[in-house]
Coordinates of C-alpha atoms in Angstrom, one line a residue:
Chain A
M224 CA -33.9 46.3 -202.7
N225 CA -35.1 47.6 -199.4
N226 CA -38.8 47.6 -200.3
L227 CA -41.0 44.6 -199.7
L228 CA -43.4 45.8 -202.2
E229 CA -42.6 47.9 -205.3
I230 CA -45.5 48.7 -207.8
Q231 CA -44.9 50.8 -210.9
G232 CA -47.5 52.2 -213.4
L233 CA -49.8 49.3 -212.7
S234 CA -53.0 49.3 -214.9
K235 CA -55.9 46.6 -215.3
T236 CA -59.1 46.9 -217.4
Y237 CA -62.0 44.6 -217.8
G238 CA -63.4 45.1 -221.1
S239 CA -64.1 48.8 -221.0
V240 CA -64.0 49.0 -217.4
T241 CA -60.7 50.3 -215.7
A242 CA -60.1 48.7 -212.5
L243 CA -56.7 50.1 -211.8
N244 CA -55.3 53.2 -213.5
D245 CA -51.6 53.6 -213.3
V246 CA -51.1 52.7 -209.7
S247 CA -47.5 53.0 -208.3
L248 CA -46.4 52.6 -204.7
S249 CA -43.9 51.2 -202.4
I250 CA -43.9 49.4 -199.0
E251 CA -41.1 49.0 -196.6
P252 CA -40.8 46.3 -193.8
G253 CA -42.5 47.1 -190.6
H254 CA -45.8 48.7 -191.4
I255 CA -49.4 47.6 -191.1
I256 CA -51.2 49.4 -194.0
G257 CA -55.0 49.7 -194.5
L258 CA -55.9 49.6 -198.1
L259 CA -59.2 51.5 -198.0
G260 CA -61.9 52.4 -200.4
P261 CA -65.5 51.7 -201.3
N262 CA -66.7 48.6 -203.0
G263 CA -65.5 48.4 -206.6
S264 CA -62.4 50.9 -205.9
G265 CA -60.0 48.1 -207.1
K266 CA -58.9 46.9 -203.7
T267 CA -59.3 43.1 -204.4
T268 CA -58.0 43.7 -208.1
L269 CA -54.6 45.2 -206.8
I270 CA -54.3 42.4 -204.2
K271 CA -54.9 39.6 -206.7
I272 CA -52.4 41.0 -209.1
I273 CA -50.0 41.3 -206.4
C274 CA -50.5 37.6 -205.4
G275 CA -50.2 36.6 -209.2
L276 CA -53.9 35.4 -209.5
L277 CA -54.7 38.2 -212.1
Q278 CA -52.7 39.5 -214.8
A279 CA -52.2 43.2 -215.3
N280 CA -52.4 45.0 -218.6
S281 CA -49.3 47.1 -217.9
G282 CA -47.0 48.0 -215.0
T283 CA -44.6 46.0 -212.9
V284 CA -45.0 44.4 -209.5
L285 CA -42.2 43.4 -207.4
V286 CA -42.5 41.5 -204.1
D287 CA -39.3 41.3 -202.2
G288 CA -37.5 41.8 -205.4
N289 CA -39.2 39.1 -207.4
P290 CA -42.0 39.7 -210.2
A291 CA -45.6 38.9 -209.0
G292 CA -46.5 35.4 -209.7
T293 CA -43.1 33.7 -209.3
A294 CA -42.3 31.0 -206.9
D295 CA -40.1 33.5 -204.7
S296 CA -42.7 36.2 -204.7
R297 CA -45.5 33.8 -203.7
A298 CA -43.2 32.4 -200.8
A299 CA -42.9 35.7 -199.6
I300 CA -46.6 36.3 -199.4
S301 CA -49.2 35.1 -196.8
Y302 CA -52.6 35.7 -198.4
L303 CA -55.9 35.8 -196.9
P304 CA -58.7 36.0 -199.9
D305 CA -61.9 37.5 -199.3
Q306 CA -63.7 34.0 -199.6
T307 CA -63.4 30.6 -198.5
Y308 CA -60.7 28.8 -200.5
L309 CA -60.4 25.6 -198.8
D310 CA -61.6 22.2 -199.6
G311 CA -64.4 21.7 -197.4
N312 CA -63.9 17.9 -197.0
M313 CA -60.5 18.4 -195.4
T314 CA -60.1 18.5 -191.7
I315 CA -58.5 21.2 -189.9
K316 CA -55.5 18.8 -189.1
A317 CA -55.1 18.0 -192.8
I318 CA -55.1 21.6 -193.8
V319 CA -52.4 22.2 -191.3
E320 CA -50.3 19.4 -192.8
M321 CA -50.9 20.6 -196.1
F322 CA -49.5 24.2 -195.3
K323 CA -46.6 22.5 -193.4
Y324 CA -45.8 20.6 -196.2
F325 CA -45.7 23.4 -198.9
Y326 CA -44.4 26.4 -196.7
E327 CA -41.1 26.3 -195.4
D328 CA -42.0 29.3 -192.9
F329 CA -45.1 27.7 -191.6
E330 CA -44.9 27.1 -187.7
E331 CA -47.1 24.3 -186.7
D332 CA -47.1 24.8 -183.2
R333 CA -48.2 28.3 -183.4
A334 CA -51.2 27.0 -185.6
M335 CA -52.1 24.2 -183.0
E336 CA -52.1 26.9 -180.2
M337 CA -54.6 29.0 -182.1
I338 CA -56.7 26.1 -182.9
S339 CA -56.7 24.9 -179.1
S340 CA -57.4 28.5 -178.0
L341 CA -60.5 28.8 -180.4
N342 CA -61.7 25.4 -179.0
L343 CA -61.7 23.8 -182.3
N344 CA -61.6 20.2 -182.9
P345 CA -58.4 19.4 -185.2
N346 CA -60.5 16.3 -186.7
A347 CA -63.4 18.5 -187.6
K348 CA -64.1 18.8 -191.4
L349 CA -64.0 22.4 -192.4
K350 CA -67.5 22.4 -194.0
T351 CA -68.9 21.5 -190.5
L352 CA -67.6 24.6 -189.0
S353 CA -69.6 27.9 -188.9
K354 CA -68.7 30.7 -191.3
G355 CA -67.0 32.7 -188.5
N356 CA -64.9 29.5 -187.5
Q357 CA -63.9 29.0 -191.0
E358 CA -62.7 32.4 -191.5
K359 CA -60.8 32.0 -188.2
V360 CA -59.3 28.9 -189.4
Q361 CA -58.0 30.6 -192.7
L362 CA -56.7 33.4 -190.6
M363 CA -54.9 31.0 -188.3
L364 CA -53.2 29.4 -191.3
V365 CA -52.2 32.8 -192.8
M366 CA -50.9 34.3 -189.4
S367 CA -48.8 30.7 -188.6
R368 CA -46.4 31.6 -191.5
R369 CA -43.6 33.7 -191.2
A370 CA -43.9 35.5 -194.2
K371 CA -42.5 38.8 -195.4
L372 CA -45.5 40.3 -196.6
Y373 CA -49.1 39.6 -195.2
I374 CA -52.2 40.5 -197.4
L375 CA -55.6 40.3 -195.9
D376 CA -58.5 40.9 -197.9
E377 CA -61.6 41.9 -195.7
P378 CA -60.3 39.9 -192.8
I379 CA -63.1 41.1 -190.4
A380 CA -66.3 41.3 -192.8
G381 CA -69.1 39.0 -191.8
V382 CA -68.0 38.1 -188.5
D383 CA -69.4 39.0 -185.3
P384 CA -67.9 41.7 -182.9
A385 CA -66.2 39.1 -180.5
A386 CA -64.7 37.3 -183.6
R387 CA -63.5 40.8 -184.8
D388 CA -61.5 41.4 -181.5
Y389 CA -60.2 38.1 -181.6
I390 CA -58.9 38.5 -185.2
L391 CA -57.5 41.9 -184.6
R392 CA -55.6 40.8 -181.5
T393 CA -54.3 37.7 -183.4
I394 CA -53.1 40.0 -186.1
I395 CA -51.2 42.4 -183.5
S396 CA -49.7 39.6 -181.5
N397 CA -48.4 37.5 -184.6
Y398 CA -47.1 40.6 -186.3
E399 CA -43.4 40.6 -186.8
P400 CA -41.6 43.9 -187.1
T401 CA -39.4 42.7 -190.2
A402 CA -42.7 42.1 -192.2
S403 CA -45.4 44.2 -193.5
M404 CA -49.1 43.6 -193.6
I405 CA -51.8 44.9 -196.1
I406 CA -55.3 45.1 -194.7
A407 CA -58.1 45.7 -197.2
T408 CA -61.2 46.6 -195.6
H409 CA -64.2 48.9 -195.7
L410 CA -64.9 48.5 -191.9
I411 CA -62.5 51.2 -191.2
S412 CA -63.1 52.3 -187.7
E413 CA -62.7 48.9 -186.4
V414 CA -59.3 48.3 -188.0
E415 CA -58.1 51.9 -187.6
P416 CA -56.1 51.7 -184.4
V417 CA -54.3 48.5 -185.8
L418 CA -53.0 50.5 -188.7
D419 CA -50.0 52.7 -189.0
E420 CA -50.7 53.9 -192.5
A421 CA -53.5 54.2 -194.9
I422 CA -54.0 54.0 -198.5
F423 CA -57.3 55.4 -200.1
L424 CA -58.1 53.8 -203.5
Q425 CA -60.5 55.7 -205.6
N426 CA -61.6 54.6 -209.0
G427 CA -58.6 52.5 -209.3
S428 CA -56.2 55.3 -208.4
I429 CA -54.4 56.2 -205.2
K430 CA -56.0 59.3 -203.7
L431 CA -53.9 59.3 -200.6
F432 CA -51.0 57.4 -198.8
K433 CA -50.2 58.6 -195.4
P434 CA -49.6 57.6 -191.8
I435 CA -52.7 57.5 -189.7
D436 CA -51.6 59.7 -187.0
D437 CA -50.4 62.3 -189.5
I438 CA -54.0 62.2 -190.9
R439 CA -55.5 62.6 -187.5
A440 CA -53.2 65.5 -186.5
E441 CA -53.6 67.2 -189.8
E442 CA -57.3 66.9 -190.6
G443 CA -58.4 66.9 -186.7
M444 CA -60.6 63.8 -187.4
S445 CA -60.2 60.1 -187.6
V446 CA -59.3 58.2 -190.9
D447 CA -62.9 56.8 -190.8
E448 CA -64.4 60.2 -190.5
L449 CA -62.1 61.5 -193.6
F450 CA -63.0 58.6 -195.4
R451 CA -66.7 59.3 -195.1
E452 CA -65.9 63.0 -196.2
V453 CA -63.8 62.0 -199.1
Y454 CA -66.3 59.5 -200.4
R455 CA -69.6 61.4 -199.7
C456 CA -72.2 60.3 -202.2
Chain B
M144 CA -60.8 44.4 -174.2
P145 CA -59.3 47.1 -176.2
W146 CA -58.7 50.6 -174.8
N147 CA -61.4 53.3 -175.6
L148 CA -60.0 55.6 -178.3
N149 CA -61.7 58.6 -179.6
S150 CA -61.5 59.7 -183.0
D151 CA -60.2 63.4 -183.0
S152 CA -56.6 63.4 -181.8
P153 CA -53.7 61.3 -183.0
I154 CA -53.8 57.5 -181.5
F155 CA -50.3 57.7 -180.0
V156 CA -51.3 60.8 -177.9
Q157 CA -54.3 58.9 -176.5
I158 CA -51.9 55.9 -175.6
I159 CA -49.7 58.4 -173.8
E160 CA -52.6 59.6 -171.9
H161 CA -53.9 56.3 -171.2
L162 CA -50.5 55.0 -169.9
K163 CA -50.1 58.1 -167.7
I164 CA -53.5 57.5 -166.0
D165 CA -52.4 53.8 -165.4
I166 CA -49.0 55.1 -163.6
V167 CA -50.9 57.6 -161.6
S168 CA -53.9 55.3 -160.7
G169 CA -51.2 52.7 -159.5
K170 CA -51.9 50.1 -162.0
Y171 CA -48.2 50.4 -162.6
K172 CA -46.3 51.2 -159.5
P173 CA -42.9 53.0 -159.3
G174 CA -40.1 50.5 -160.4
D175 CA -42.6 48.1 -162.1
K176 CA -41.7 46.5 -165.4
L177 CA -44.0 47.2 -168.4
P178 CA -45.2 44.5 -170.7
S179 CA -43.8 44.1 -174.0
V180 CA -44.6 46.5 -176.8
R181 CA -46.3 43.6 -178.5
D182 CA -48.3 42.7 -175.5
L183 CA -49.2 46.4 -174.6
A184 CA -50.3 46.8 -178.2
A185 CA -52.3 43.6 -178.2
E186 CA -53.9 44.7 -174.9
A187 CA -54.8 48.3 -176.5
G188 CA -55.8 47.1 -179.8
V189 CA -53.5 49.2 -181.5
N190 CA -50.6 49.2 -184.2
P191 CA -47.2 47.9 -182.3
N192 CA -45.4 50.9 -184.1
T193 CA -47.8 53.4 -182.7
M194 CA -47.1 51.8 -179.1
Q195 CA -43.3 51.9 -179.7
K196 CA -43.7 55.7 -180.7
A197 CA -45.8 56.4 -177.5
L198 CA -43.4 54.5 -175.2
S199 CA -40.5 56.4 -176.6
D200 CA -42.3 59.5 -175.9
L201 CA -43.0 58.4 -172.3
E202 CA -39.1 57.7 -172.0
S203 CA -38.1 61.2 -173.4
T204 CA -40.1 62.6 -170.4
G205 CA -38.3 60.3 -167.9
L206 CA -41.6 58.5 -166.7
V207 CA -40.3 55.4 -168.1
H208 CA -36.8 54.2 -168.7
S209 CA -35.6 51.2 -170.6
E210 CA -32.8 48.7 -169.8
R211 CA -30.9 47.4 -172.9
T212 CA -31.9 43.8 -172.5
S213 CA -34.7 43.5 -169.9
G214 CA -37.4 45.9 -170.9
R215 CA -39.0 49.1 -169.9
Y216 CA -39.7 50.2 -166.2
I217 CA -41.7 52.9 -164.5
T218 CA -39.6 55.6 -162.7
E219 CA -38.9 55.2 -159.3
D220 CA -38.8 59.0 -158.8
D221 CA -41.7 59.6 -156.5
N222 CA -41.6 63.3 -157.3
M223 CA -41.9 62.9 -160.8
I224 CA -45.2 60.6 -160.3
K225 CA -46.6 63.4 -157.8
N226 CA -45.8 66.1 -160.6
L227 CA -47.6 63.9 -163.3
R228 CA -50.6 63.4 -160.9
K229 CA -50.6 67.1 -160.3
S230 CA -50.5 68.1 -164.1
L231 CA -53.3 65.4 -164.7
V232 CA -55.5 67.0 -162.0
D233 CA -54.8 70.4 -163.4
V234 CA -56.1 69.4 -166.8
Q235 CA -59.2 67.8 -165.2
I236 CA -59.9 70.9 -163.1
E237 CA -59.4 73.4 -166.0
K238 CA -61.8 71.4 -168.1
F239 CA -64.4 71.4 -165.6
F240 CA -64.1 75.0 -164.7
K241 CA -64.3 75.7 -168.4
S242 CA -67.6 73.9 -169.0
M243 CA -69.0 75.4 -165.8
E244 CA -68.0 78.9 -167.0
K245 CA -70.0 78.0 -170.1
L246 CA -73.0 77.4 -167.9
G247 CA -72.6 81.0 -166.6
F248 CA -71.1 80.3 -163.0
T249 CA -68.3 82.4 -161.6
G250 CA -65.2 81.0 -159.5
E251 CA -66.8 81.6 -156.2
E252 CA -70.2 79.9 -157.1
I253 CA -68.5 76.8 -158.7
L254 CA -66.3 76.3 -155.5
E255 CA -69.8 76.7 -153.4
L256 CA -71.4 74.2 -155.8
V257 CA -68.4 71.7 -155.5
K258 CA -68.8 72.1 -151.7
Q259 CA -72.5 71.2 -151.7
Y260 CA -72.0 68.3 -154.0
A261 CA -69.1 66.8 -151.7
E262 CA -71.5 67.0 -148.8
K263 CA -74.4 65.1 -150.3
Chain C
M73 CA -41.0 21.7 -206.3
L74 CA -42.8 19.8 -209.1
G75 CA -42.2 16.5 -207.5
K76 CA -43.6 17.8 -204.2
F77 CA -46.6 19.0 -205.9
I78 CA -47.2 15.6 -207.6
K79 CA -46.5 13.9 -204.6
Y80 CA -49.1 15.7 -202.8
D81 CA -51.9 15.4 -205.1
L82 CA -51.3 11.7 -205.7
K83 CA -51.5 11.1 -202.0
K84 CA -54.8 13.2 -201.8
T85 CA -56.4 11.3 -204.6
A86 CA -55.0 8.1 -203.8
P87 CA -57.9 6.9 -201.5
V88 CA -60.8 7.2 -204.1
M89 CA -58.8 6.4 -207.2
G90 CA -57.0 3.4 -205.3
V91 CA -60.5 2.0 -204.7
L92 CA -61.6 2.3 -208.3
C93 CA -58.6 0.6 -209.6
G94 CA -59.0 -2.1 -207.0
L95 CA -62.7 -2.5 -208.0
T96 CA -61.7 -2.8 -211.6
I97 CA -59.1 -5.8 -211.0
L98 CA -61.6 -7.3 -208.4
L99 CA -64.3 -7.2 -211.3
G100 CA -62.0 -9.1 -213.5
V101 CA -61.3 -11.8 -210.8
F102 CA -65.0 -12.3 -210.0
C103 CA -66.1 -12.4 -213.6
S104 CA -63.3 -15.0 -214.1
I105 CA -64.5 -17.1 -211.1
F106 CA -68.3 -17.0 -212.3
M107 CA -67.2 -17.9 -215.7
H108 CA -65.2 -21.0 -214.8
V109 CA -68.0 -22.6 -212.7
S110 CA -71.0 -21.4 -214.7
Q111 CA -72.6 -23.0 -217.7
N112 CA -72.9 -19.8 -219.6
P113 CA -69.6 -18.0 -219.4
G114 CA -70.4 -15.5 -222.3
K115 CA -72.9 -14.0 -219.7
Y116 CA -70.2 -13.2 -217.4
A117 CA -67.8 -12.1 -220.0
L118 CA -70.6 -9.5 -221.0
Y119 CA -70.9 -8.3 -217.3
E120 CA -67.2 -7.8 -217.2
L121 CA -67.2 -5.8 -220.3
L122 CA -70.3 -3.7 -219.1
G123 CA -68.9 -3.1 -215.7
L124 CA -65.3 -2.1 -217.2
M125 CA -67.0 0.4 -219.3
V126 CA -68.9 2.2 -216.5
L127 CA -65.8 1.9 -214.2
C128 CA -63.4 2.9 -217.1
V129 CA -65.1 5.7 -218.9
V130 CA -67.2 7.3 -216.2
S131 CA -66.0 7.2 -212.5
P132 CA -62.2 7.6 -212.6
L133 CA -62.4 10.1 -215.3
Y134 CA -65.2 11.9 -213.5
V135 CA -63.3 11.9 -210.3
I136 CA -59.9 12.8 -211.5
T137 CA -61.0 15.7 -213.8
Q138 CA -63.3 16.9 -211.1
Y139 CA -60.4 17.1 -208.8
Y140 CA -58.3 18.7 -211.4
Y141 CA -60.9 21.4 -212.3
K142 CA -61.7 22.1 -208.8
S143 CA -58.2 22.9 -207.6
L144 CA -57.5 25.1 -210.6
Y145 CA -60.5 26.8 -211.7
T146 CA -62.7 27.2 -208.6
N147 CA -62.3 29.1 -205.2
E148 CA -59.8 26.3 -204.4
G149 CA -57.5 28.1 -207.1
Y150 CA -56.9 31.0 -204.5
L151 CA -55.2 28.4 -202.5
T152 CA -53.5 26.4 -205.3
F153 CA -52.2 29.4 -207.2
T154 CA -50.7 31.1 -204.1
L155 CA -48.5 28.1 -203.3
P156 CA -44.9 28.7 -203.7
A157 CA -44.6 27.9 -207.5
N158 CA -45.2 29.8 -210.6
N159 CA -48.3 28.9 -212.7
K160 CA -46.9 26.8 -215.3
M161 CA -45.5 24.3 -212.7
I162 CA -48.7 24.2 -210.8
V163 CA -50.7 23.4 -213.8
S164 CA -48.2 21.0 -215.2
S165 CA -48.1 19.0 -211.9
K166 CA -51.9 18.9 -212.1
I167 CA -52.0 17.4 -215.3
I168 CA -49.2 14.9 -214.7
V169 CA -51.1 13.7 -211.9
T170 CA -54.1 13.1 -214.1
L171 CA -52.0 11.4 -216.4
I172 CA -50.4 9.1 -213.8
W173 CA -53.8 8.1 -212.6
A174 CA -55.0 7.5 -216.3
T175 CA -51.9 5.1 -216.8
I176 CA -52.6 3.3 -213.4
F177 CA -56.2 2.8 -214.4
C178 CA -55.2 1.7 -217.6
A179 CA -52.9 -1.1 -216.0
S180 CA -55.8 -2.1 -213.7
V181 CA -58.0 -2.6 -216.9
F182 CA -55.5 -4.7 -218.5
I183 CA -55.1 -6.9 -215.4
S184 CA -58.7 -7.1 -215.1
L185 CA -58.8 -8.4 -218.6
V186 CA -56.2 -10.8 -218.2
A187 CA -57.8 -12.0 -215.2
I188 CA -60.8 -13.3 -217.0
T189 CA -58.8 -15.8 -218.9
P190 CA -55.9 -16.9 -216.7
E191 CA -55.5 -20.0 -218.9
S192 CA -54.0 -17.9 -221.6
V193 CA -51.2 -16.5 -219.3
V194 CA -50.4 -19.9 -217.9
H195 CA -50.4 -21.0 -221.7
V196 CA -47.9 -18.3 -222.6
F197 CA -45.7 -19.1 -219.7
K198 CA -45.9 -22.8 -220.6
E199 CA -45.4 -23.0 -224.3
G200 CA -43.6 -19.7 -224.8
I201 CA -44.7 -17.2 -227.2
D202 CA -43.4 -15.9 -230.5
P203 CA -41.2 -12.9 -229.6
K204 CA -42.3 -11.1 -232.7
A205 CA -46.1 -11.7 -231.8
L206 CA -45.4 -10.4 -228.2
L207 CA -43.7 -7.3 -229.4
M208 CA -46.6 -6.8 -231.7
I209 CA -48.9 -7.0 -228.8
I210 CA -46.9 -4.7 -226.7
Y211 CA -46.8 -2.3 -229.4
L212 CA -50.7 -2.4 -229.8
L213 CA -51.3 -1.9 -226.2
I214 CA -48.8 1.3 -226.2
V215 CA -50.6 2.8 -229.2
M216 CA -54.1 2.1 -227.7
F217 CA -52.8 3.4 -224.4
L218 CA -51.5 6.7 -226.0
M219 CA -54.8 7.1 -228.2
G220 CA -56.6 6.9 -224.7
L221 CA -54.4 9.4 -223.3
S222 CA -54.9 11.8 -226.1
G223 CA -58.6 11.6 -225.2
V224 CA -57.9 12.6 -221.5
M225 CA -55.7 15.4 -222.6
A226 CA -58.5 16.7 -224.9
L227 CA -60.8 16.8 -222.0
I228 CA -58.2 18.6 -219.9
F229 CA -57.8 21.0 -222.6
S230 CA -61.7 21.4 -222.9
I231 CA -61.9 22.4 -219.3
C232 CA -59.1 24.9 -219.6
I233 CA -61.1 26.6 -222.7
G234 CA -64.4 26.2 -221.0
S235 CA -63.1 28.0 -217.9
R236 CA -62.6 31.0 -220.1
W237 CA -66.3 31.5 -220.2
R238 CA -67.1 32.8 -216.7
N239 CA -70.6 31.7 -216.3
H240 CA -71.1 28.9 -218.8
S241 CA -67.8 27.0 -218.2
T242 CA -69.5 23.5 -218.0
I243 CA -71.2 24.2 -221.3
G244 CA -68.3 25.6 -222.7
S245 CA -66.2 22.6 -221.6
I246 CA -68.7 20.0 -223.0
L247 CA -69.1 21.9 -226.4
C248 CA -65.2 22.1 -226.5
F249 CA -64.8 18.2 -225.9
F250 CA -67.5 17.4 -228.3
V251 CA -65.7 19.4 -231.1
L252 CA -62.3 18.1 -230.2
G253 CA -63.5 14.3 -229.7
I254 CA -65.2 14.3 -233.4
T255 CA -61.9 16.0 -234.5
L256 CA -59.7 13.2 -232.7
L257 CA -62.0 10.4 -234.2
S258 CA -62.1 11.6 -237.7
V259 CA -58.2 11.9 -237.5
Y260 CA -57.6 8.3 -236.3
L261 CA -60.4 7.0 -238.6
K262 CA -58.6 8.7 -241.4
N263 CA -55.3 7.2 -240.5
L264 CA -56.9 3.8 -240.3
G265 CA -58.7 4.1 -243.7
M266 CA -55.3 5.0 -245.2
S267 CA -53.5 2.0 -243.3
V268 CA -56.4 -0.3 -244.9
A269 CA -56.1 1.2 -248.4
H270 CA -52.2 0.8 -248.2
R271 CA -52.7 -2.8 -247.4
G272 CA -55.2 -3.1 -250.4
D273 CA -57.7 -4.8 -248.0
I274 CA -61.3 -4.1 -247.7
F275 CA -61.7 -5.0 -243.9
W276 CA -59.8 -3.2 -241.2
G277 CA -57.8 -5.0 -238.4
Y278 CA -56.3 -3.7 -235.2
E279 CA -53.0 -3.0 -237.1
D280 CA -54.8 -0.4 -239.1
L281 CA -56.3 1.3 -236.0
F282 CA -53.1 1.2 -234.1
C283 CA -51.0 2.2 -237.2
V284 CA -47.8 4.2 -237.0
P285 CA -49.5 7.6 -238.1
N286 CA -52.0 7.0 -235.3
L287 CA -49.1 6.6 -232.7
I288 CA -47.4 9.8 -234.1
C289 CA -50.7 11.6 -234.0
S290 CA -51.7 10.6 -230.5
I291 CA -48.1 11.6 -229.3
V292 CA -48.3 14.9 -231.0
L293 CA -51.8 15.7 -229.9
I294 CA -50.8 14.8 -226.2
A295 CA -48.0 17.2 -226.4
V296 CA -49.8 20.0 -228.1
F297 CA -52.9 19.9 -225.6
F298 CA -50.5 19.6 -222.8
V299 CA -48.4 22.8 -223.9
A300 CA -51.5 24.6 -224.7
T301 CA -53.4 24.1 -221.5
V302 CA -50.4 24.8 -219.4
N303 CA -49.6 28.1 -221.3
I304 CA -53.3 29.4 -221.6
T305 CA -54.0 28.5 -218.0
S306 CA -51.0 30.3 -216.5
K307 CA -50.9 33.4 -219.1
K308 CA -54.6 34.0 -218.8
L309 CA -55.0 33.2 -215.0
N310 CA -57.9 35.3 -214.0
L311 CA -59.5 34.3 -210.8
D312 CA -62.9 36.0 -209.8

């Protein structure tokens, strides 16, 4: 089993609405992949199924050879949700302790280094931080793990450009070549240089899955421009 | 500060161009050690695999060579850097002449204009 | 891993729950002191009972079920359900922690009640007690405790069912708990009635409320609610 992620025939419906329609894809180690698509195209649904937070109607998902939702598959994934998921009454220090307690691959030194580079007070309660800083704390936690598959859902939405640069730099400098990363976003131009492959999702189906530089060479335009063309209203 | 990349050509091609300019301009001197792929990628704000690809490409031209354990170095061959500078100069001049010709000037006129500009 | 989860949650909830249990015991001690120096001991016995009711029914149950609900069914579920364990283990650990606190709290209530009349304890130690009567007391306490736990499990199960309604989870939970509460009560009262009839008496006693059928029913209900909550929550997990 070489693939970090192996998805076969995955479908998910909410009542009569189809969120994912027969999605199959495999991801090898060593890539940063953009999961791109307009709102409602199924990005977050796909991610939640991979993490075991949602149950699919049909199809299989294997993470590092283990079915989604099992202890081993969850241990392999470091997931950043598209919303705050931390208990606001906890301090930064307490949440770092929690991650250290539960995740064997969590590197406390790395986390503390990022906290000090962000000038955050480890004893501050999470609810006292600005939204941007809360997002940075969550990213710090996620990137301090030595996971096999990182899944970041909209990591740069809703933060200012300086914070975006910081987040993208953090992603690049903490990334290990034996791991892979999926970044779901609709802010393509900001993230594009960081990616090496792109998946276009449309109405729950994969429309395109290609290396970024192949897209640029073949289409003579950036992925962002291609995206605007494909999804033109 | 990430490097300025434009949208129309592949990213690795633009990284190569950027690194070539850094070598010609003397940011990296002959024999200098290059930062690691990860650091360069973080500086440029690009994917590490893409940076790796660009560096491998530079290696195949001989501008950069890698020592097994210690990393990548700029060539010490001055001639090669001179040639690189010349080829970059040619590219710029060609671009300039093309856009001037579009404005309707001939070779002689362009030379005269350049001379006047330099004297100002 | 299960032990690891339980340990973490116990530690996290210990400050608040510890204080509540401590207050319960202190209440008994203070009431006892006032009763022994006061002319009107009945008044303080009433205070003790009222205080226990507030502490007993409202606060700890609220604190611990709130913790349970938040960590599984709200945004925090994104963190809880991505920890390296499967859904069943995560839900089980949360329920077990709730039950552990319920047990510790029941023990504090018992200590608090005993503290009001320390003389009775001294008396038992001095004079000794009929082993049969002692066993009976222990049995009654155990059945009472298990029936209480079945109520807590009914609440946990109601939260699980309530969360199936996306926008009306609180109302759903309350409604479900109301229905389950009435069902539970009628089951227990029916057993009580049958026990009374069996004895051929017209007045009920504690031995009827805590009769063997009620012991069996409470154990079965706890098990059914536990298994149902774990299975429904883990199989139907759909975090939005």
